[in-house]
mmCIF file of C-alpha atoms in Angstrom:
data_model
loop_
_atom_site.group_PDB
_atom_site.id
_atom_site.type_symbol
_atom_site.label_atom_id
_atom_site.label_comp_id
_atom_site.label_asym_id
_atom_site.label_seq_id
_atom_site.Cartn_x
_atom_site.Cartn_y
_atom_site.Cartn_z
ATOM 1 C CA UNK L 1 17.529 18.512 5.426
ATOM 2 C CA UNK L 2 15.865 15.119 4.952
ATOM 3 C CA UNK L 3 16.827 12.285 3.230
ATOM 4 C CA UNK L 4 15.895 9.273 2.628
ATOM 5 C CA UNK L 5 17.792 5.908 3.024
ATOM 6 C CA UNK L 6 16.900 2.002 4.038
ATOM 7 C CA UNK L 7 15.626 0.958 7.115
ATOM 8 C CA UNK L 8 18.296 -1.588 7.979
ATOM 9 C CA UNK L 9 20.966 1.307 6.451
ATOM 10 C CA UNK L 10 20.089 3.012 10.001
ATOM 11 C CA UNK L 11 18.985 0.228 12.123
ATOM 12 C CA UNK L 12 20.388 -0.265 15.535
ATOM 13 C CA UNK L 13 22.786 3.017 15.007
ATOM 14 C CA UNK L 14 23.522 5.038 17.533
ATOM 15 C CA UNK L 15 25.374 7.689 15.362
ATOM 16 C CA UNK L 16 24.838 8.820 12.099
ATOM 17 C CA UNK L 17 26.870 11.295 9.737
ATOM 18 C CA UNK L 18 26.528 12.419 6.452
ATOM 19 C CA UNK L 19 29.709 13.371 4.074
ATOM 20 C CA UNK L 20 28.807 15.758 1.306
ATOM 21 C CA UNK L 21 30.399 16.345 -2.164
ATOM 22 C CA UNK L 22 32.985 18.660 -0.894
ATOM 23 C CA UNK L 23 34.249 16.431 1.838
ATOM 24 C CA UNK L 24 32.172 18.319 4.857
ATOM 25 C CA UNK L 25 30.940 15.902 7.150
ATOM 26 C CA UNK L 26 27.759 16.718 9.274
ATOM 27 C CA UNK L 27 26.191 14.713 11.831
ATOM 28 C CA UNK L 28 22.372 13.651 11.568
ATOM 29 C CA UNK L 29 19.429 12.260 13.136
ATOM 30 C CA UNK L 30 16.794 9.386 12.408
ATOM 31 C CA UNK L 31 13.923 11.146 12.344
ATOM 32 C CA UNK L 32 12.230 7.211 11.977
ATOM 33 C CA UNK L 33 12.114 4.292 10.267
ATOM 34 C CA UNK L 34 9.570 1.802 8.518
ATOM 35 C CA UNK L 35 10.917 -1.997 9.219
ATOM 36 C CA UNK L 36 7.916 -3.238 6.830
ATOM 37 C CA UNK L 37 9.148 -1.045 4.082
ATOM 38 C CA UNK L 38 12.662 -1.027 4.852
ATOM 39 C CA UNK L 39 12.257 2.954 4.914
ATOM 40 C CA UNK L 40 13.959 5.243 6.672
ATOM 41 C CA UNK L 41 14.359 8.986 6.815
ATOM 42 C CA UNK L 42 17.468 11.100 8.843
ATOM 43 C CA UNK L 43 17.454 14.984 8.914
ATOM 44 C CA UNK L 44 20.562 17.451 8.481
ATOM 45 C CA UNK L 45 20.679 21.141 9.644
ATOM 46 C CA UNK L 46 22.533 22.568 7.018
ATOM 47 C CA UNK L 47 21.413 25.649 4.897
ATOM 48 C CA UNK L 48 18.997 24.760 2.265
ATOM 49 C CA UNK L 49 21.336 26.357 -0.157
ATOM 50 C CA UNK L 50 23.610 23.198 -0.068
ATOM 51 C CA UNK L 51 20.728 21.150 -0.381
ATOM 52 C CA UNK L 52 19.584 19.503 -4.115
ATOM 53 C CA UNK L 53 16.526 17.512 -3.731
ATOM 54 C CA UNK L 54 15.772 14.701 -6.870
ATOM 55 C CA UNK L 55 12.388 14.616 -8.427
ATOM 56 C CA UNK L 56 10.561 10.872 -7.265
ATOM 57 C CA UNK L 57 9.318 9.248 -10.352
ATOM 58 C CA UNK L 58 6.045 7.493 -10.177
ATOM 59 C CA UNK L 59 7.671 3.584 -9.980
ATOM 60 C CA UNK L 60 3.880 2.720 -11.205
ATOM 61 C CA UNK L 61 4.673 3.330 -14.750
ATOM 62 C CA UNK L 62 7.745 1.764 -14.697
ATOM 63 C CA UNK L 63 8.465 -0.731 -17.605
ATOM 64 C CA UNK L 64 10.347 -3.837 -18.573
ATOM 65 C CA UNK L 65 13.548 -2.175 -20.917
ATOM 66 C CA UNK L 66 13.550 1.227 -19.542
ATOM 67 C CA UNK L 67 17.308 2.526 -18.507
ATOM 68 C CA UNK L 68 18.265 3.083 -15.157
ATOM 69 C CA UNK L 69 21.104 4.137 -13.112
ATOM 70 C CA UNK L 70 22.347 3.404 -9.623
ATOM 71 C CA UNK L 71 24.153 5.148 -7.346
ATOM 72 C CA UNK L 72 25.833 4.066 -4.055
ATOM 73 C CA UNK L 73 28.851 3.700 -2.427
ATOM 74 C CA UNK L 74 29.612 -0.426 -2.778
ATOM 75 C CA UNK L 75 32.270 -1.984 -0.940
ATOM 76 C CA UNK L 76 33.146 1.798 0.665
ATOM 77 C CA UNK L 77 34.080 3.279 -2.938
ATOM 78 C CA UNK L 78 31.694 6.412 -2.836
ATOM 79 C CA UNK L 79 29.651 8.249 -5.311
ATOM 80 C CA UNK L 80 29.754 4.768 -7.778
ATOM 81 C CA UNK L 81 27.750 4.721 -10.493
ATOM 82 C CA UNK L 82 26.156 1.539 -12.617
ATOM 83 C CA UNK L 83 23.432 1.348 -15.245
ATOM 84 C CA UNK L 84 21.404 -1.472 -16.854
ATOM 85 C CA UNK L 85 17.570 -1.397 -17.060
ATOM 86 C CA UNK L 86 14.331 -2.559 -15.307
ATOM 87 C CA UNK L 87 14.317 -6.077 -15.120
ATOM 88 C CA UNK L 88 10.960 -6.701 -14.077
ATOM 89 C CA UNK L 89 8.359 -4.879 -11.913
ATOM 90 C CA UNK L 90 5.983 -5.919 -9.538
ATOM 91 C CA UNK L 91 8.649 -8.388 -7.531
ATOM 92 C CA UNK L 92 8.123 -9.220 -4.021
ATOM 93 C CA UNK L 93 11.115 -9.122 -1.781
ATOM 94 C CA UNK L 94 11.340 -10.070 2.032
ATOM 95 C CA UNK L 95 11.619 -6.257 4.811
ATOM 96 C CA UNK L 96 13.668 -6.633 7.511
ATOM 97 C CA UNK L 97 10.627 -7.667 10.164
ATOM 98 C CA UNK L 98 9.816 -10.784 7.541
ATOM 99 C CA UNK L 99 7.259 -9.154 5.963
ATOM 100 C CA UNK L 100 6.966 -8.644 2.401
ATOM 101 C CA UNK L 101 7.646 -5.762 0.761
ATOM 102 C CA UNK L 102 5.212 -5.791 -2.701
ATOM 103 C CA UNK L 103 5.686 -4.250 -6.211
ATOM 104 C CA UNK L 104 9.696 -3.784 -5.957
ATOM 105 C CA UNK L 105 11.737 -3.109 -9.336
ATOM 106 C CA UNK L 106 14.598 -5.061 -10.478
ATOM 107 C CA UNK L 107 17.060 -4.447 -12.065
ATOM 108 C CA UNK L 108 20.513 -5.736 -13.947
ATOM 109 C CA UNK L 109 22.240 -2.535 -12.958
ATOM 110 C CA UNK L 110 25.241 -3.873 -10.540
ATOM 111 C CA UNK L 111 24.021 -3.193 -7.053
ATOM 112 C CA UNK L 112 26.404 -4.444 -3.998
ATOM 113 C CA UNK L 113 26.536 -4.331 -0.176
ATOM 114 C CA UNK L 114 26.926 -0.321 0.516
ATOM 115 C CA UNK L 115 24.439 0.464 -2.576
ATOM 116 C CA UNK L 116 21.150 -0.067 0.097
ATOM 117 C CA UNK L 117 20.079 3.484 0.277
ATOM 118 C CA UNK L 118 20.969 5.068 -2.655
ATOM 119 C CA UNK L 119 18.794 5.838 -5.792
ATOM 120 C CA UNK L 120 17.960 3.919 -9.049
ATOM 121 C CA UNK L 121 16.954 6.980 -11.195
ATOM 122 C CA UNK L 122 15.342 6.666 -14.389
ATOM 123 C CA UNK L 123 16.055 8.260 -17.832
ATOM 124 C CA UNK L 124 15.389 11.661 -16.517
ATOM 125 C CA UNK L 125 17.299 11.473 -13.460
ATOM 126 C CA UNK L 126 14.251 11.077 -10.990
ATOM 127 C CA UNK L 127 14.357 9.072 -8.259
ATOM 128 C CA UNK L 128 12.686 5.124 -9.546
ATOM 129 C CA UNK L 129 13.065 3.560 -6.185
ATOM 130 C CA UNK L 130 15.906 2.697 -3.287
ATOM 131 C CA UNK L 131 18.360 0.357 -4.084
ATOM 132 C CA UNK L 132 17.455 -2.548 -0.771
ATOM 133 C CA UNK L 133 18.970 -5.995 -1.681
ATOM 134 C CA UNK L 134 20.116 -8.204 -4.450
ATOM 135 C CA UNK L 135 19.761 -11.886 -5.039
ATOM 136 C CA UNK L 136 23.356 -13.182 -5.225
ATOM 137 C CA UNK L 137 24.948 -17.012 -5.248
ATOM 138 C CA UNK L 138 28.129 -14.735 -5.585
ATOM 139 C CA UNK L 139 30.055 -13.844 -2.163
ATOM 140 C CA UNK L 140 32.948 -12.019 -0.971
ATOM 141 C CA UNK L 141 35.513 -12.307 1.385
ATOM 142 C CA UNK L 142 34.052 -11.346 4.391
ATOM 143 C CA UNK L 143 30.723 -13.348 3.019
ATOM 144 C CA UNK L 144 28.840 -10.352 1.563
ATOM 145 C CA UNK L 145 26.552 -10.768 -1.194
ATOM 146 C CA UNK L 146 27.829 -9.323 -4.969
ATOM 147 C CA UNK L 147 25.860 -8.440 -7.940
ATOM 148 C CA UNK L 148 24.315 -11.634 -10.146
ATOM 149 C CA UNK L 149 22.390 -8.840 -12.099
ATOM 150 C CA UNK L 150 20.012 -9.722 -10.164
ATOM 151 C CA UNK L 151 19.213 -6.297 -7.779
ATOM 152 C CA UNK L 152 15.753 -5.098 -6.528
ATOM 153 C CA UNK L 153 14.467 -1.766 -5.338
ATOM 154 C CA UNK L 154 11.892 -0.545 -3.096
ATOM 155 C CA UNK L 155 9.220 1.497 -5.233
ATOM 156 C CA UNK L 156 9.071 5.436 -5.443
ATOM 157 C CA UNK L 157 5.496 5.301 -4.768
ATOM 158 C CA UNK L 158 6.445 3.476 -1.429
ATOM 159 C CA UNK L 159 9.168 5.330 -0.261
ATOM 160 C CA UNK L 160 7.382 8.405 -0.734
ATOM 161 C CA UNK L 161 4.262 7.502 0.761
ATOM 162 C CA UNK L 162 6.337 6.116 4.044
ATOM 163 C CA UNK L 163 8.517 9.267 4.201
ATOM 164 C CA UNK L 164 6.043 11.679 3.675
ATOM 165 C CA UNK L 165 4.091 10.211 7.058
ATOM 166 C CA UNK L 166 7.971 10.249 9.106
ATOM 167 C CA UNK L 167 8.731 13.683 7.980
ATOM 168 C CA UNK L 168 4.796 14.880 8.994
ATOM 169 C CA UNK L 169 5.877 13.323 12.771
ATOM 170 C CA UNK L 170 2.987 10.165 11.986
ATOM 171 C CA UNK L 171 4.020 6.944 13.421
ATOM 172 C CA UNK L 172 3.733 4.520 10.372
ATOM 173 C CA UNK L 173 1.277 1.953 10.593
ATOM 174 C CA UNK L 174 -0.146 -0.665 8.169
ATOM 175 C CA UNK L 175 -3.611 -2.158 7.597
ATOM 176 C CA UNK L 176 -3.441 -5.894 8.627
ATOM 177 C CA UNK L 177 -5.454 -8.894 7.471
ATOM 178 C CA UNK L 178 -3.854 -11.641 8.856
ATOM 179 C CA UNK L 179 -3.272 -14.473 6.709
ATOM 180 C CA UNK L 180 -0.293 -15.618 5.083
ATOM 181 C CA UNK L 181 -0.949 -16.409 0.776
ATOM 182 C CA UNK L 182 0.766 -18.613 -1.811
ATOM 183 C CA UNK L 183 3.845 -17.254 -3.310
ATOM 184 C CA UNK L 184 2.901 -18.520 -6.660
ATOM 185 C CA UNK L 185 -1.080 -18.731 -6.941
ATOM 186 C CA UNK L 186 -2.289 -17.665 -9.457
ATOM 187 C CA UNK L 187 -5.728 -15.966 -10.362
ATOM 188 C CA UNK L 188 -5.778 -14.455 -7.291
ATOM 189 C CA UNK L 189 -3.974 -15.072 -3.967
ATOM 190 C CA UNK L 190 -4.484 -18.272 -2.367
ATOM 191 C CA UNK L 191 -4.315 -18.213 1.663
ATOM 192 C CA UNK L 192 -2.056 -21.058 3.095
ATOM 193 C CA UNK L 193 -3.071 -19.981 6.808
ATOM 194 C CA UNK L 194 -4.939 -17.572 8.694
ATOM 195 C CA UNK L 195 -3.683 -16.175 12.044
ATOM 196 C CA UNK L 196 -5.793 -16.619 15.421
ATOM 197 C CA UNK L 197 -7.050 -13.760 16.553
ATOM 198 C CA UNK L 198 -6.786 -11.950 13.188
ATOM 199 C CA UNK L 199 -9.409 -9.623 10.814
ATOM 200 C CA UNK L 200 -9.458 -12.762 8.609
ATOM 201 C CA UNK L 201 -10.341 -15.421 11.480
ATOM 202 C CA UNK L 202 -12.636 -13.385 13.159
ATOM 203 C CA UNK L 203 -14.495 -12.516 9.391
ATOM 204 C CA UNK L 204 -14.329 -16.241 8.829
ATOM 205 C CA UNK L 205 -11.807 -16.940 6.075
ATOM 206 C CA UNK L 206 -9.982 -19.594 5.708
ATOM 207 C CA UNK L 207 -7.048 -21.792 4.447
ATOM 208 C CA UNK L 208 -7.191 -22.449 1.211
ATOM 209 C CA UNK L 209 -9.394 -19.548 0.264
ATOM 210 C CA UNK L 210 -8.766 -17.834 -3.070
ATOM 211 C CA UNK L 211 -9.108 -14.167 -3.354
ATOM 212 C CA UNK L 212 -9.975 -12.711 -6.276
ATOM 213 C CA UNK L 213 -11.197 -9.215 -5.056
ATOM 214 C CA UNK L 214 -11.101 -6.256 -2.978
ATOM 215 C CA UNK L 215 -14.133 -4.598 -2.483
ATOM 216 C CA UNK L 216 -14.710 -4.948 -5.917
ATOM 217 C CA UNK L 217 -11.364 -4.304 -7.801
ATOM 218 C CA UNK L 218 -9.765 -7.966 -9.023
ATOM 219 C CA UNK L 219 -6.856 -9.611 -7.697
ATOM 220 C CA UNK L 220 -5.063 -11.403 -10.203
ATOM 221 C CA UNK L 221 -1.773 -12.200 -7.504
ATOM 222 C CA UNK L 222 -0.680 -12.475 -4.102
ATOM 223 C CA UNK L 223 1.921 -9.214 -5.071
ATOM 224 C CA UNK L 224 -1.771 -7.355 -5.846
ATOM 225 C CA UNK L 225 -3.071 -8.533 -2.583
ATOM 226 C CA UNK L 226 -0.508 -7.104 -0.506
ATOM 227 C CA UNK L 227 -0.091 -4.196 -2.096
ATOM 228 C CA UNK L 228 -3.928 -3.315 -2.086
ATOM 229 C CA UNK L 229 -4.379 -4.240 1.226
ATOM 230 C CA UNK L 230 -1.287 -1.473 1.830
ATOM 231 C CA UNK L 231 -3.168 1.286 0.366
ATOM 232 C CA UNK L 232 -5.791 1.305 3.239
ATOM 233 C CA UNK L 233 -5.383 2.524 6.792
ATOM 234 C CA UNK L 234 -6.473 0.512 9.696
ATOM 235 C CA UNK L 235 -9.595 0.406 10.554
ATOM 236 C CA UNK L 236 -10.628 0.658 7.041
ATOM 237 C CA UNK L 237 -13.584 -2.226 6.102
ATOM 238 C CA UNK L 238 -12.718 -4.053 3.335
ATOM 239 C CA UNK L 239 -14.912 -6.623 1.366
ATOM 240 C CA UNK L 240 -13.117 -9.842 0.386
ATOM 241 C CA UNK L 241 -13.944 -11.609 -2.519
ATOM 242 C CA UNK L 242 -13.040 -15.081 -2.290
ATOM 243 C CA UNK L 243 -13.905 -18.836 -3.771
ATOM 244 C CA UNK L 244 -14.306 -21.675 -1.654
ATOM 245 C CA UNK L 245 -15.376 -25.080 -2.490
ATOM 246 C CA UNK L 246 -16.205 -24.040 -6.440
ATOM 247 C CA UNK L 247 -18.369 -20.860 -5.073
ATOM 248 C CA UNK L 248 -17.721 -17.631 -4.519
ATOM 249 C CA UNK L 249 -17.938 -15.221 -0.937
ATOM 250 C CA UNK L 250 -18.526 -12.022 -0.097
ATOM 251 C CA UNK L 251 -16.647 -11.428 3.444
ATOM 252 C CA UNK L 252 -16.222 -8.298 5.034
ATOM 253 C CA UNK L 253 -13.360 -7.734 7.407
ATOM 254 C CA UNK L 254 -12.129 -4.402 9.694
ATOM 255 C CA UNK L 255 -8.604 -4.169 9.372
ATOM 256 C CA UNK L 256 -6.143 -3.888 12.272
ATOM 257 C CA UNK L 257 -2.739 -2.688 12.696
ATOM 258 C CA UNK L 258 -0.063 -4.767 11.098
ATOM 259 C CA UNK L 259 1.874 -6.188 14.395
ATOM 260 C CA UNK L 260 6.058 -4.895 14.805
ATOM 261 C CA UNK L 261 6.808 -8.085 13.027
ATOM 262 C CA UNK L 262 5.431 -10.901 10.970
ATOM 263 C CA UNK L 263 4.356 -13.935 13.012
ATOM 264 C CA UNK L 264 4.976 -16.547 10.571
ATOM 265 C CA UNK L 265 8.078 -14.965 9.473
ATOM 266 C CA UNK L 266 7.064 -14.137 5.904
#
């Protein structure tokens, strides 16, 4: 009886129900939430006869072109259903605790406030990603965001990854480096400032450092970056690749636990 919704979908709620197909209403439970991935996961005790669990896609080999569909319940009209196609991958969009969330999908398919949650299935009907947030100039009466055709969602691969460690009862935590990059450097990721007190100050790098490498493996962006740096646990050593001053570096950092929220606020 899991499923899987946003973070800020459950945040801060104190009661939770779920309405089925056939009308039946059933209360539920966070089991817990990710505020870095905007991932959350509540838990129903109904047979598992009424349950239909979708098929995650792997949001890695997702493409610019391919069809999608997504399904939500905007503006409280349930069950709604919009297509388009993947917009772009690998976009970087902001989690509720100001960090950033890497490798998100967009989309054109029309995605509006009471969508967060719901799927964006491919071709075959497997889960892409979770619709999360759009980018809007557009607003509504009560000053809610609409649909520009401009809608992202968070990656399969993440929400998986995240849910598979709340369902297992593992408190989610993510590596930490400490600095803050360049939105838009390119040929690597370009650090604007490094935190006190961080794996980066204490290993010695420093603003304006370009990183083109983790332990090895090139990073061509600062979306690469974070997500790399996502795939290892804390603790983990890492060696940064980095130029400075025309040269290059070889640093190696331990990584420590991402903190509840970000301290620069991005």
């Amino acid at each position: 009886g899991d499923i899987l919704t946003d973070e800020h979908v459950v945040s801060g709620a104190t009661a939770v129900e779920v309405t089925f197909q056939d009308g039946r209403k059933v209360p539920a439970k966070v089991l817990g939430t990710d505020p870095s991935t905007d991932v959350g996961v509540i838990h129903v005790n109904v047979p598992s006869s009424e349950l239909h669990p979708i098929q995650f896609a792997d949001s890695s080999a997702a493409q610019v072109g391919d069809p999608v569909v997504a399904i939500g319940s905007p503006f409280s009209l349930p069950e709604t259903t919009t297509a388009g196609i993947v917009s772009q991958v690998g976009r970087s969009i902001q989690a509720p605790n100001q960090y950033t969330i890497p490798s998100a999908i967009q989309t054109d398919a029309a995605i509006n406030p009471g969508n967060s949650g719901g799927p964006l299935l491919d071709a075959n009907g497997h889960v892409l990603g979770l619709n999360d947030q759009i980018e809007t100039n557009n607003q509504n009466s009560v000053g809610e965001g609409s649909s520009s055709g401009v809608g992202f969602a968070i990656p399969s691969n993440t929400v998986a990854r995240i849910a598979g460690q709340i369902i297992a009862g593992h408190a989610v935590k993510h590596a930490y480096v400490g600095v803050e990059l360049q939105s838009n450097s390119s040929g690597g990721a370009t650090v604007s400032s490094v935190q006190p007190g961080s794996p980066a100050s204490s290993a010695g790098v420093q603003r304006n450092d370009l990183i083109t490498a983790i332990n090895s493996k090139a990073i061509s962006s600062t979306n690469q970056f974070i997500a790399t740096v996502d795939n290892f646990a804390h603790g983990d050593m890492i060696t940064l690749t980095l130029k400075r001053g025309g040269q290059n570096h070889n640093i190696t950092l331990k990584l420590g636990t991402r903190p509840a929220s970000s301290p620069t606020g991005g």
